[in-house]
Short mmCIF file of C-alpha atoms in Angstrom, two decimals:
data_model
loop_
_atom_site.label_atom_id
_atom_site.label_comp_id
_atom_site.label_asym_id
_atom_site.label_seq_id
_atom_site.Cartn_x
_atom_site.Cartn_y
_atom_site.Cartn_z
CA UNK A 1 15.60 13.49 -42.66
CA UNK A 2 14.83 15.30 -39.53
CA UNK A 3 10.99 14.90 -40.09
CA UNK A 4 11.57 11.17 -40.83
CA UNK A 5 13.31 10.66 -37.48
CA UNK A 6 10.78 12.46 -35.50
CA UNK A 7 7.89 10.40 -37.14
CA UNK A 8 9.97 7.23 -36.27
CA UNK A 9 10.42 8.35 -32.91
CA UNK A 10 6.65 9.33 -32.41
CA UNK A 11 5.76 5.77 -33.77
CA UNK A 12 8.16 4.21 -31.32
CA UNK A 13 6.52 6.51 -28.47
CA UNK A 14 3.20 5.13 -29.35
CA UNK A 15 4.38 1.37 -29.53
CA UNK A 16 6.22 1.53 -26.25
CA UNK A 17 3.10 3.08 -24.58
CA UNK A 18 1.46 -0.29 -23.76
CA UNK A 19 4.77 -1.52 -22.57
CA UNK A 20 4.95 1.26 -19.98
CA UNK A 21 1.33 0.45 -18.75
CA UNK A 22 2.28 -3.03 -18.71
CA UNK A 23 5.40 -2.30 -16.46
CA UNK A 24 3.26 -0.22 -14.12
CA UNK A 25 0.76 -3.05 -13.75
CA UNK A 26 3.61 -5.54 -13.15
CA UNK A 27 5.21 -3.55 -10.33
CA UNK A 28 1.96 -2.93 -8.80
CA UNK A 29 0.93 -6.75 -8.75
CA UNK A 30 4.28 -7.42 -7.04
CA UNK A 31 3.74 -4.82 -4.60
CA UNK A 32 0.25 -6.38 -3.65
CA UNK A 33 1.61 -9.97 -3.59
CA UNK A 34 -0.20 -10.82 -6.64
CA UNK A 35 1.21 -12.79 -9.52
CA UNK A 36 1.99 -10.10 -12.16
CA UNK A 37 0.74 -10.56 -15.84
CA UNK A 38 3.54 -10.81 -18.64
CA UNK A 39 4.84 -7.43 -19.59
CA UNK A 40 3.26 -7.76 -23.11
CA UNK A 41 -0.34 -8.33 -21.71
CA UNK A 42 -1.57 -4.77 -22.82
CA UNK A 43 -0.46 -5.68 -26.41
CA UNK A 44 -2.41 -9.01 -26.27
CA UNK A 45 -5.49 -7.21 -24.88
CA UNK A 46 -5.19 -4.52 -27.68
CA UNK A 47 -4.84 -7.01 -30.23
CA UNK A 48 -7.86 -8.92 -28.93
CA UNK A 49 -9.89 -5.99 -28.86
CA UNK A 50 -8.91 -5.07 -32.47
CA UNK A 51 -10.09 -8.25 -33.63
CA UNK A 52 -13.41 -8.19 -32.03
CA UNK A 53 -16.51 -6.83 -33.69
CA UNK A 54 -17.64 -3.57 -32.16
CA UNK A 55 -21.24 -3.13 -30.75
CA UNK A 56 -22.79 0.07 -31.34
CA UNK A 57 -26.15 1.17 -29.51
CA UNK A 58 -29.01 2.39 -31.64
CA UNK A 59 -29.12 5.73 -30.09
CA UNK A 60 -25.53 6.39 -30.88
CA UNK A 61 -24.79 9.53 -33.34
CA UNK A 62 -21.69 10.04 -35.22
CA UNK A 63 -19.88 11.60 -32.30
CA UNK A 64 -19.91 8.28 -30.54
CA UNK A 65 -18.04 6.55 -33.48
CA UNK A 66 -15.77 9.51 -34.13
CA UNK A 67 -14.77 10.28 -30.62
CA UNK A 68 -12.33 7.13 -30.32
CA UNK A 69 -10.40 8.39 -33.44
CA UNK A 70 -10.13 11.98 -32.12
CA UNK A 71 -9.00 10.87 -28.83
CA UNK A 72 -6.42 8.69 -30.27
CA UNK A 73 -5.09 11.10 -32.86
CA UNK A 74 -4.77 13.98 -30.41
CA UNK A 75 -2.81 11.50 -28.05
CA UNK A 76 -0.71 10.73 -30.99
CA UNK A 77 -0.02 14.38 -31.91
CA UNK A 78 0.68 15.21 -28.20
CA UNK A 79 3.36 12.45 -28.32
CA UNK A 80 4.74 13.94 -31.40
CA UNK A 81 5.28 17.30 -29.48
CA UNK A 82 7.03 15.90 -26.56
CA UNK A 83 10.75 15.16 -27.08
CA UNK A 84 11.17 11.52 -26.23
CA UNK A 85 14.70 10.58 -26.46
CA UNK A 86 15.91 13.16 -29.05
CA UNK A 87 16.10 16.91 -28.01
CA UNK A 88 15.70 18.77 -31.35
CA UNK A 89 12.92 17.67 -33.57
CA UNK A 90 10.90 19.54 -36.07
CA UNK A 91 7.56 18.21 -34.57
CA UNK A 92 8.73 19.55 -31.10
CA UNK A 93 9.66 22.95 -32.85
CA UNK A 94 6.30 23.70 -34.42
CA UNK A 95 4.19 23.42 -31.35
CA UNK A 96 4.68 24.36 -27.49
CA UNK A 97 3.42 23.39 -24.16
CA UNK A 98 0.24 25.35 -24.45
CA UNK A 99 -0.63 23.41 -27.73
CA UNK A 100 0.16 20.24 -25.65
CA UNK A 101 -2.37 21.22 -22.89
CA UNK A 102 -4.87 22.12 -25.70
CA UNK A 103 -4.49 18.51 -27.26
CA UNK A 104 -5.18 16.99 -23.95
CA UNK A 105 -8.34 19.30 -23.66
CA UNK A 106 -9.56 18.54 -27.19
CA UNK A 107 -9.24 14.69 -26.70
CA UNK A 108 -10.84 14.94 -23.21
CA UNK A 109 -13.89 17.08 -24.72
CA UNK A 110 -14.62 14.49 -27.41
CA UNK A 111 -14.44 11.73 -24.79
CA UNK A 112 -16.87 13.44 -22.47
CA UNK A 113 -19.24 14.19 -25.47
CA UNK A 114 -19.05 10.42 -26.33
CA UNK A 115 -20.02 9.49 -22.68
CA UNK A 116 -23.01 11.86 -22.98
CA UNK A 117 -23.90 10.60 -26.44
CA UNK A 118 -25.88 7.38 -25.50
CA UNK A 119 -27.77 9.12 -22.77
CA UNK A 120 -26.93 6.16 -20.31
CA UNK A 121 -26.76 7.18 -16.62
CA UNK A 122 -23.04 6.17 -16.27
CA UNK A 123 -21.81 7.93 -19.15
CA UNK A 124 -23.29 11.11 -18.04
CA UNK A 125 -22.07 10.56 -14.49
CA UNK A 126 -18.60 9.80 -15.65
CA UNK A 127 -18.46 12.91 -18.11
CA UNK A 128 -19.48 15.26 -15.34
CA UNK A 129 -17.01 14.00 -13.07
CA UNK A 130 -14.20 14.14 -15.76
CA UNK A 131 -15.19 17.70 -16.51
CA UNK A 132 -14.87 18.44 -12.83
CA UNK A 133 -11.50 17.11 -12.60
CA UNK A 134 -10.47 18.76 -15.75
CA UNK A 135 -11.62 22.20 -14.70
CA UNK A 136 -9.55 21.73 -11.53
CA UNK A 137 -6.57 20.25 -12.96
CA UNK A 138 -5.95 22.41 -16.04
CA UNK A 139 -5.13 25.57 -14.07
CA UNK A 140 -2.71 23.64 -12.13
CA UNK A 141 -1.00 22.22 -15.11
CA UNK A 142 -0.87 25.47 -16.84
CA UNK A 143 0.67 27.23 -13.84
CA UNK A 144 3.31 24.61 -13.58
CA UNK A 145 3.88 24.99 -17.20
CA UNK A 146 3.98 28.68 -16.84
CA UNK A 147 6.74 28.34 -13.97
CA UNK A 148 8.92 26.39 -16.61
CA UNK A 149 8.14 28.98 -19.33
CA UNK A 150 9.11 31.75 -16.99
CA UNK A 151 12.35 30.34 -15.89
CA UNK A 152 13.42 29.19 -19.39
CA UNK A 153 11.83 32.21 -21.20
CA UNK A 154 10.09 30.04 -23.79
CA UNK A 155 6.86 27.82 -23.97
CA UNK A 156 8.76 25.48 -26.42
CA UNK A 157 9.56 22.07 -25.08
CA UNK A 158 13.00 21.82 -26.94
CA UNK A 159 14.25 24.97 -26.12
CA UNK A 160 13.07 24.69 -22.54
CA UNK A 161 14.96 21.30 -22.27
CA UNK A 162 18.06 23.11 -23.84
CA UNK A 163 18.00 25.83 -21.32
CA UNK A 164 17.89 23.31 -18.35
CA UNK A 165 20.72 21.32 -19.97
CA UNK A 166 22.79 24.44 -20.50
CA UNK A 167 22.32 25.95 -17.18
CA UNK A 168 23.36 22.49 -15.66
CA UNK A 169 22.30 21.56 -12.08
CA UNK A 170 20.66 24.39 -10.25
CA UNK A 171 18.76 23.88 -7.03
CA UNK A 172 15.53 25.76 -8.10
CA UNK A 173 12.76 25.69 -5.60
CA UNK A 174 10.32 26.52 -8.25
CA UNK A 175 11.11 23.46 -10.26
CA UNK A 176 10.69 21.42 -7.29
CA UNK A 177 7.18 22.74 -6.57
CA UNK A 178 6.24 22.48 -10.26
CA UNK A 179 7.38 18.90 -10.39
CA UNK A 180 5.27 18.20 -7.50
CA UNK A 181 2.30 19.98 -8.74
CA UNK A 182 2.67 18.27 -12.13
CA UNK A 183 2.97 14.94 -10.56
CA UNK A 184 -0.29 15.42 -8.84
CA UNK A 185 -2.02 16.61 -12.05
CA UNK A 186 -0.69 13.68 -13.88
CA UNK A 187 -2.16 11.26 -11.46
CA UNK A 188 -5.55 13.08 -11.65
CA UNK A 189 -5.51 13.35 -15.51
CA UNK A 190 -4.52 9.70 -16.24
CA UNK A 191 -7.12 8.43 -13.82
CA UNK A 192 -4.71 6.75 -11.26
CA UNK A 193 -5.32 6.31 -7.53
CA UNK A 194 -6.32 8.32 -5.44
CA UNK A 195 -8.50 10.12 -7.89
CA UNK A 196 -9.62 7.26 -10.15
CA UNK A 197 -8.97 3.52 -9.99
CA UNK A 198 -8.05 2.10 -13.48
CA UNK A 199 -8.46 -1.43 -12.46
CA UNK A 200 -12.18 -1.31 -11.28
CA UNK A 201 -15.53 -1.38 -12.71
CA UNK A 202 -17.27 -0.50 -9.27
CA UNK A 203 -19.94 1.64 -10.31
CA UNK A 204 -19.88 4.38 -7.64
CA UNK A 205 -16.41 5.41 -7.93
CA UNK A 206 -15.75 5.08 -11.69
CA UNK A 207 -14.64 8.20 -13.65
CA UNK A 208 -12.86 7.04 -16.79
CA UNK A 209 -14.37 3.72 -16.97
CA UNK A 210 -17.79 5.07 -16.80
CA UNK A 211 -17.36 7.17 -19.74
CA UNK A 212 -16.11 4.31 -22.01
CA UNK A 213 -18.41 1.68 -20.41
CA UNK A 214 -20.52 1.28 -23.75
CA UNK A 215 -17.53 0.97 -26.11
CA UNK A 216 -16.24 -2.37 -27.37
CA UNK A 217 -14.05 -3.81 -30.02
CA UNK A 218 -11.55 -1.47 -31.82
CA UNK A 219 -13.13 1.74 -30.49
CA UNK A 220 -12.36 0.62 -26.98
CA UNK A 221 -8.90 -0.50 -28.06
CA UNK A 222 -8.17 3.04 -29.42
CA UNK A 223 -9.34 4.78 -26.32
CA UNK A 224 -7.24 2.33 -24.03
CA UNK A 225 -4.31 2.85 -26.25
CA UNK A 226 -4.70 6.61 -25.97
CA UNK A 227 -4.87 6.41 -22.40
CA UNK A 228 -1.81 4.47 -22.25
CA UNK A 229 -0.04 6.94 -24.38
CA UNK A 230 -1.24 9.66 -22.13
CA UNK A 231 -0.02 8.07 -19.01
CA UNK A 232 3.50 7.73 -20.55
CA UNK A 233 3.36 11.36 -21.99
CA UNK A 234 3.17 12.56 -18.46
CA UNK A 235 5.97 10.25 -17.43
CA UNK A 236 8.17 11.48 -20.25
CA UNK A 237 7.13 15.07 -19.65
CA UNK A 238 8.04 14.82 -16.01
CA UNK A 239 11.46 13.01 -16.69
CA UNK A 240 12.53 15.32 -19.67
CA UNK A 241 11.58 18.73 -18.32
CA UNK A 242 13.15 18.41 -14.75
CA UNK A 243 15.65 15.81 -15.19
CA UNK A 244 16.57 15.94 -19.00
CA UNK A 245 20.32 14.77 -18.68
CA UNK A 246 20.93 12.05 -21.19
CA UNK A 247 18.59 13.19 -23.87
CA UNK A 248 20.15 12.93 -27.38
CA UNK A 249 21.32 16.28 -28.81
CA UNK A 250 22.71 14.99 -31.94
CA UNK A 251 21.79 12.17 -34.20
CA UNK A 252 25.03 10.07 -33.81
CA UNK A 253 24.48 6.49 -32.77
CA UNK A 254 26.26 7.01 -29.35
CA UNK A 255 23.95 9.96 -28.55
CA UNK A 256 20.93 8.19 -29.81
CA UNK A 257 21.62 4.86 -27.66
CA UNK A 258 22.26 7.12 -24.58
CA UNK A 259 19.11 8.88 -25.22
CA UNK A 260 16.97 5.75 -25.30
CA UNK A 261 18.70 4.08 -22.62
CA UNK A 262 18.27 7.06 -20.10
CA UNK A 263 14.59 7.73 -21.05
CA UNK A 264 13.76 4.20 -20.65
CA UNK A 265 15.78 4.14 -17.29
CA UNK A 266 13.87 7.22 -16.07
CA UNK A 267 10.59 5.75 -17.06
CA UNK A 268 11.19 2.58 -15.42
CA UNK A 269 12.03 4.50 -12.05
CA UNK A 270 8.76 6.51 -12.56
CA UNK A 271 6.87 3.49 -13.35
CA UNK A 272 8.05 1.99 -9.87
CA UNK A 273 7.24 5.21 -8.06
CA UNK A 274 3.68 5.50 -9.44
CA UNK A 275 2.61 2.15 -8.20
CA UNK A 276 4.23 2.51 -4.83
CA UNK A 277 2.04 5.76 -4.19
CA UNK A 278 -0.93 3.67 -5.53
CA UNK A 279 -0.33 1.09 -3.02
CA UNK A 280 0.20 3.43 -0.27
CA UNK A 281 -2.93 5.61 -0.72
CA UNK A 282 -6.51 4.77 -0.80
CA UNK A 283 -8.96 6.13 -3.39
CA UNK A 284 -10.48 9.36 -2.39
CA UNK A 285 -14.16 10.40 -2.06
CA UNK A 286 -15.35 12.41 -5.13
CA UNK A 287 -15.89 15.45 -2.94
CA UNK A 288 -12.29 15.41 -1.87
CA UNK A 289 -11.10 15.84 -5.40
CA UNK A 290 -11.03 19.57 -4.98
CA UNK A 291 -8.80 19.50 -2.03
CA UNK A 292 -6.32 17.15 -3.92
CA UNK A 293 -6.30 19.42 -7.05
CA UNK A 294 -6.34 22.55 -5.01
CA UNK A 295 -3.21 21.34 -3.28
CA UNK A 296 -1.66 20.69 -6.86
CA UNK A 297 -2.61 24.24 -7.76
CA UNK A 298 -1.07 25.76 -4.66
CA UNK A 299 2.12 23.65 -5.28
CA UNK A 300 2.33 25.14 -8.82
CA UNK A 301 1.59 28.50 -7.47
CA UNK A 302 4.07 28.42 -4.93
CA UNK A 303 6.53 27.33 -7.65
CA UNK A 304 5.51 30.34 -9.71
CA UNK A 305 5.91 32.69 -6.49
CA UNK A 306 9.34 31.10 -5.58
CA UNK A 307 10.61 31.74 -9.02
CA UNK A 308 9.54 35.47 -8.85
CA UNK A 309 10.67 36.00 -5.33
CA UNK A 310 13.74 33.85 -4.93
CA UNK A 311 15.17 33.27 -8.28
CA UNK A 312 14.98 36.56 -10.28
CA UNK A 313 16.70 39.66 -9.20
CA UNK B 1 22.64 38.34 -9.23
CA UNK B 2 20.56 35.32 -10.49
CA UNK B 3 20.24 31.87 -8.98
CA UNK B 4 22.78 30.60 -11.35
CA UNK B 5 25.62 32.59 -10.33
CA UNK B 6 25.32 31.49 -6.74
CA UNK B 7 27.19 28.59 -5.05
CA UNK B 8 25.25 25.32 -4.33
CA UNK B 9 25.08 26.27 -0.66
CA UNK B 10 23.51 29.74 -1.29
CA UNK B 11 21.02 28.10 -3.58
CA UNK B 12 20.32 25.59 -0.73
CA UNK B 13 19.60 28.56 1.68
CA UNK B 14 16.83 30.01 -0.98
CA UNK B 15 15.53 26.37 -1.47
CA UNK B 16 15.16 25.95 2.41
CA UNK B 17 13.47 29.31 2.52
CA UNK B 18 10.96 28.06 -0.12
CA UNK B 19 10.31 24.96 2.03
CA UNK B 20 9.84 27.13 5.10
CA UNK B 21 7.01 28.99 3.46
CA UNK B 22 5.61 25.81 2.19
CA UNK B 23 5.31 24.59 5.82
CA UNK B 24 3.38 27.65 6.71
CA UNK B 25 0.83 26.91 3.88
CA UNK B 26 0.53 23.49 5.03
CA UNK B 27 -0.10 24.57 8.49
CA UNK B 28 -3.04 26.81 7.27
CA UNK B 29 -4.53 23.75 5.57
CA UNK B 30 -4.04 21.28 8.53
CA UNK B 31 -7.12 20.64 10.51
CA UNK B 32 -5.78 18.06 13.03
CA UNK B 33 -3.72 19.34 15.92
CA UNK B 34 -0.93 16.71 16.11
CA UNK B 35 0.05 16.99 12.41
CA UNK B 36 -0.03 20.74 12.95
CA UNK B 37 2.52 20.59 15.83
CA UNK B 38 4.58 18.14 13.60
CA UNK B 39 4.52 20.81 10.82
CA UNK B 40 5.57 23.37 13.22
CA UNK B 41 8.62 21.09 14.34
CA UNK B 42 9.36 20.57 10.64
CA UNK B 43 9.58 24.27 10.26
CA UNK B 44 11.95 24.69 13.27
CA UNK B 45 14.11 22.00 11.82
CA UNK B 46 14.28 23.66 8.44
CA UNK B 47 15.08 27.11 10.16
CA UNK B 48 17.92 25.44 12.14
CA UNK B 49 19.22 23.95 8.84
CA UNK B 50 18.93 27.36 7.21
CA UNK B 51 20.68 28.98 9.94
CA UNK B 52 23.57 26.45 9.93
CA UNK B 53 23.92 26.90 6.19
CA UNK B 54 24.10 30.61 6.54
CA UNK B 55 26.72 30.14 9.19
CA UNK B 56 28.68 27.82 6.85
CA UNK B 57 28.46 30.13 4.05
CA UNK B 58 29.50 33.39 5.83
CA UNK B 59 31.94 31.54 8.44
CA UNK B 60 30.05 33.07 11.44
CA UNK B 61 30.63 30.57 14.14
CA UNK B 62 28.06 32.17 16.54
CA UNK B 63 25.29 31.38 14.10
CA UNK B 64 26.05 27.51 14.72
CA UNK B 65 25.12 28.10 18.25
CA UNK B 66 21.81 29.82 17.40
CA UNK B 67 21.08 26.91 14.96
CA UNK B 68 21.61 24.44 17.60
CA UNK B 69 19.29 26.33 20.03
CA UNK B 70 16.69 26.62 17.35
CA UNK B 71 16.86 23.04 16.80
CA UNK B 72 16.54 22.21 20.45
CA UNK B 73 13.72 24.80 21.27
CA UNK B 74 11.68 25.16 18.30
CA UNK B 75 12.00 21.53 16.69
CA UNK B 76 12.01 19.42 19.86
CA UNK B 77 11.16 21.17 23.08
CA UNK B 78 8.18 23.39 22.28
CA UNK B 79 6.72 20.70 19.93
CA UNK B 80 6.87 18.01 22.60
CA UNK B 81 5.55 20.51 25.25
CA UNK B 82 2.41 21.17 22.87
CA UNK B 83 2.05 17.46 22.34
CA UNK B 84 1.84 16.73 26.00
CA UNK B 85 -0.79 19.57 26.62
CA UNK B 86 -2.79 18.29 24.03
CA UNK B 87 -3.01 14.89 25.27
CA UNK B 88 -3.54 16.13 28.82
CA UNK B 89 -6.36 18.46 27.61
CA UNK B 90 -7.66 15.42 25.72
CA UNK B 91 -8.11 17.33 22.41
CA UNK B 92 -5.93 15.25 20.04
CA UNK B 93 -9.01 13.51 18.47
CA UNK B 94 -10.68 16.94 17.54
CA UNK B 95 -10.62 17.95 14.00
CA UNK B 96 -11.05 21.72 13.52
CA UNK B 97 -13.46 22.88 10.93
CA UNK B 98 -11.84 25.33 8.56
CA UNK B 99 -13.81 28.45 7.65
CA UNK B 100 -13.56 29.04 3.93
CA UNK B 101 -10.36 27.20 3.28
CA UNK B 102 -10.16 28.13 -0.32
CA UNK B 103 -10.46 31.81 0.57
CA UNK B 104 -7.67 31.42 3.35
CA UNK B 105 -5.43 29.82 0.73
CA UNK B 106 -6.07 32.73 -1.74
CA UNK B 107 -5.34 35.15 1.06
CA UNK B 108 -2.33 33.49 1.93
CA UNK B 109 -0.91 33.56 -1.67
CA UNK B 110 -1.96 37.07 -1.81
CA UNK B 111 -0.08 37.81 1.40
CA UNK B 112 3.10 36.26 -0.09
CA UNK B 113 2.76 38.60 -3.01
CA UNK B 114 2.10 41.59 -0.80
CA UNK B 115 5.22 40.82 1.29
CA UNK B 116 7.22 40.50 -1.78
CA UNK B 117 6.38 44.12 -3.00
CA UNK B 118 6.62 45.41 0.54
CA UNK B 119 10.24 44.04 0.98
CA UNK B 120 11.35 45.00 -2.52
CA UNK B 121 13.01 48.25 -1.60
CA UNK B 122 14.57 46.67 1.64
CA UNK B 123 16.29 44.10 -0.34
CA UNK B 124 18.27 46.87 -2.22
CA UNK B 125 19.96 47.58 1.10
CA UNK B 126 21.30 44.38 1.74
CA UNK B 127 24.15 42.78 0.21
CA UNK B 128 23.88 39.27 1.26
CA UNK B 129 23.37 36.48 -1.21
CA UNK B 130 20.16 35.37 0.94
CA UNK B 131 18.40 38.74 0.64
CA UNK B 132 15.90 37.41 -1.60
CA UNK B 133 14.72 35.27 1.35
CA UNK B 134 13.55 38.38 3.39
CA UNK B 135 10.36 38.39 1.50
CA UNK B 136 9.74 34.82 2.50
CA UNK B 137 10.50 35.48 6.10
CA UNK B 138 8.06 38.46 6.12
CA UNK B 139 5.47 36.19 4.27
CA UNK B 140 6.15 33.58 7.26
CA UNK B 141 5.15 36.39 9.82
CA UNK B 142 1.99 37.24 7.80
CA UNK B 143 1.06 33.66 7.16
CA UNK B 144 1.43 33.02 11.13
CA UNK B 145 -0.96 35.99 11.83
CA UNK B 146 -3.39 34.48 9.17
CA UNK B 147 -3.36 31.30 10.88
CA UNK B 148 -4.14 32.99 14.24
CA UNK B 149 -7.09 35.02 12.50
CA UNK B 150 -8.75 32.21 10.81
CA UNK B 151 -8.85 29.74 13.40
CA UNK B 152 -10.66 29.30 16.73
CA UNK B 153 -8.75 26.65 18.55
CA UNK B 154 -6.33 28.15 21.24
CA UNK B 155 -3.60 25.64 20.49
CA UNK B 156 -3.61 26.67 16.85
CA UNK B 157 -3.36 30.21 18.01
CA UNK B 158 -0.11 29.35 19.85
CA UNK B 159 1.24 27.52 16.99
CA UNK B 160 0.59 30.62 14.75
CA UNK B 161 2.15 32.83 17.38
CA UNK B 162 5.35 30.71 17.58
CA UNK B 163 5.52 30.61 13.67
CA UNK B 164 5.46 34.32 13.68
CA UNK B 165 8.46 34.19 15.73
CA UNK B 166 9.82 31.67 13.42
CA UNK B 167 9.58 34.29 10.76
CA UNK B 168 11.18 37.11 12.67
CA UNK B 169 14.09 34.82 13.38
CA UNK B 170 14.40 33.80 9.88
CA UNK B 171 14.39 37.53 8.71
CA UNK B 172 17.14 38.16 11.19
CA UNK B 173 19.30 35.29 9.81
CA UNK B 174 18.68 36.14 6.09
CA UNK B 175 18.84 39.94 6.15
CA UNK B 176 21.41 40.69 8.86
CA UNK B 177 23.20 37.34 9.14
CA UNK B 178 21.70 36.82 12.68
CA UNK B 179 21.22 39.00 15.81
CA UNK B 180 23.92 39.39 18.56
CA UNK B 181 24.14 36.38 20.68
CA UNK B 182 22.68 38.01 23.76
CA UNK B 183 19.52 39.00 21.94
CA UNK B 184 19.25 35.61 20.48
CA UNK B 185 19.52 33.92 23.87
CA UNK B 186 17.00 36.41 25.34
CA UNK B 187 14.42 35.80 22.58
CA UNK B 188 14.84 32.06 22.77
CA UNK B 189 14.08 31.90 26.39
CA UNK B 190 11.35 34.44 26.09
CA UNK B 191 9.66 31.92 23.40
CA UNK B 192 10.26 29.12 25.97
CA UNK B 193 8.70 31.22 28.83
CA UNK B 194 5.84 32.24 26.50
CA UNK B 195 5.26 28.56 25.64
CA UNK B 196 5.11 27.55 29.26
CA UNK B 197 2.72 30.56 29.95
CA UNK B 198 0.48 29.52 27.00
CA UNK B 199 0.22 26.11 28.69
CA UNK B 200 -1.00 27.63 31.86
CA UNK B 201 -3.35 29.68 29.96
CA UNK B 202 -4.80 26.67 28.09
CA UNK B 203 -5.77 24.98 31.39
CA UNK B 204 -7.34 28.32 32.65
CA UNK B 205 -9.26 28.97 29.53
CA UNK B 206 -10.58 25.51 29.73
CA UNK B 207 -11.44 25.58 33.36
CA UNK B 208 -13.39 28.92 33.08
CA UNK B 209 -15.22 28.41 29.73
CA UNK B 210 -14.95 24.53 29.39
CA UNK B 211 -13.61 24.71 25.89
CA UNK B 212 -10.50 25.85 23.98
CA UNK B 213 -12.62 27.72 21.36
CA UNK B 214 -11.60 31.48 21.64
CA UNK B 215 -14.58 32.59 19.92
CA UNK B 216 -16.40 32.08 23.20
CA UNK B 217 -14.05 34.62 24.65
CA UNK B 218 -15.75 37.43 22.57
CA UNK B 219 -18.77 37.78 24.63
CA UNK B 220 -18.72 38.79 28.30
CA UNK B 221 -21.05 36.69 30.68
CA UNK B 222 -22.40 38.39 33.70
CA UNK B 223 -23.94 35.52 35.00
CA UNK B 224 -23.17 31.79 34.55
CA UNK B 225 -25.03 30.06 31.77
#
């Protein structure tokens, strides 16, 4: 029964991911005085891409064809780990935060391999940039995760959320720093402004788009979908770790309705905050990424330090 | 006594302490002078807020006065003075090049850890709820020194010096719930006078070596270049 609910919940997560991406795009268009596309536009794009016949270059090896599936499946597994609207699920209990970071790393590894596979200049460039960002973002993310793990004395997401719910509202400096660090990492990892621009194919600045430039048809659809899932994953992670209030702790209809309503409300707010920051800031030069991610690392590190110094006795 | 057993106001003191050390880190990373002075003003404001909160927690009315003084002198008066000098010296467009910013940041984190270990036995003596913040205040002192060591611009040195003073004041507030009023008044006016003297020095350094780069003060010049 529990496994069934968690599978249904993960499926719902995956189905809602394009809607969240559409919401972010919708708000961003309004902020920039453009007429927004309908909220369901990402679904239409995905449906169109799934119908189209994919073209594959002659030089492609099996990695090129396998990578989209690996990327998508790791994103789905990651979505299964993160509690969405229900706190206690068997999928959330078998794996912890470090596995989550590992899933992200595995998907990214195959995507960069696919970028290198064809031997095109853009693919290689995008892959090298992606690895640079990843090597800087991963320590910052792990440090933020460890801050949480040290406070809650567990790396398991369900138990950590339980712990936050039990202790109630406590003003923790470490959590504020870890939240800020995780937000910056999320921006870098999901390829949003100021690190990468998801809306452009301008050659000199591309990171994610450069890697997937050769993909078409259902392969491209899978990668795009995985990317939307990843964006929502960061949103859910931030909302549920730091502000878990409202998440369903039992399977009664009332708790479930409250859980879904609260997570959708939190995501809607995050989906407004993200486009605002994207509208306010310009894209950075590639050589300034390390300053941006160094700052994220510093925030996470300060979170850890302030936990050790100020919060424990 | 962990964070959870404390009241929301005591938690807020520790939270502000974390923000104070965060401003110190930001100062270390800031290359431009105006934002640096702005960060210094923010630190003063946070300091005043912390003092007011401690006064509220412990019901010490005289701390309100020192909070108000901190606000006026460190968050308004000195930043305004520094701003005016920067404009008069015409250096507000200068961007200071940081020497090894990554190493400075690592050293800064190491200093925070160091101050934590040094202060650990001292914390045992205190019974105040804010005693965990003593390590933070010591870290602010050390970070101010690091700011002075790692930069060459004279104005940055002054900001570093003032932030050391901020750290000492913070230590007094969090460890012993504030110094006597007379001492505090004396220190506040000392700082103000120091700020004025620094201003005079800026113009002297500038007129004698035609720059505010203190590295040029390392060498003695027998003859004019």
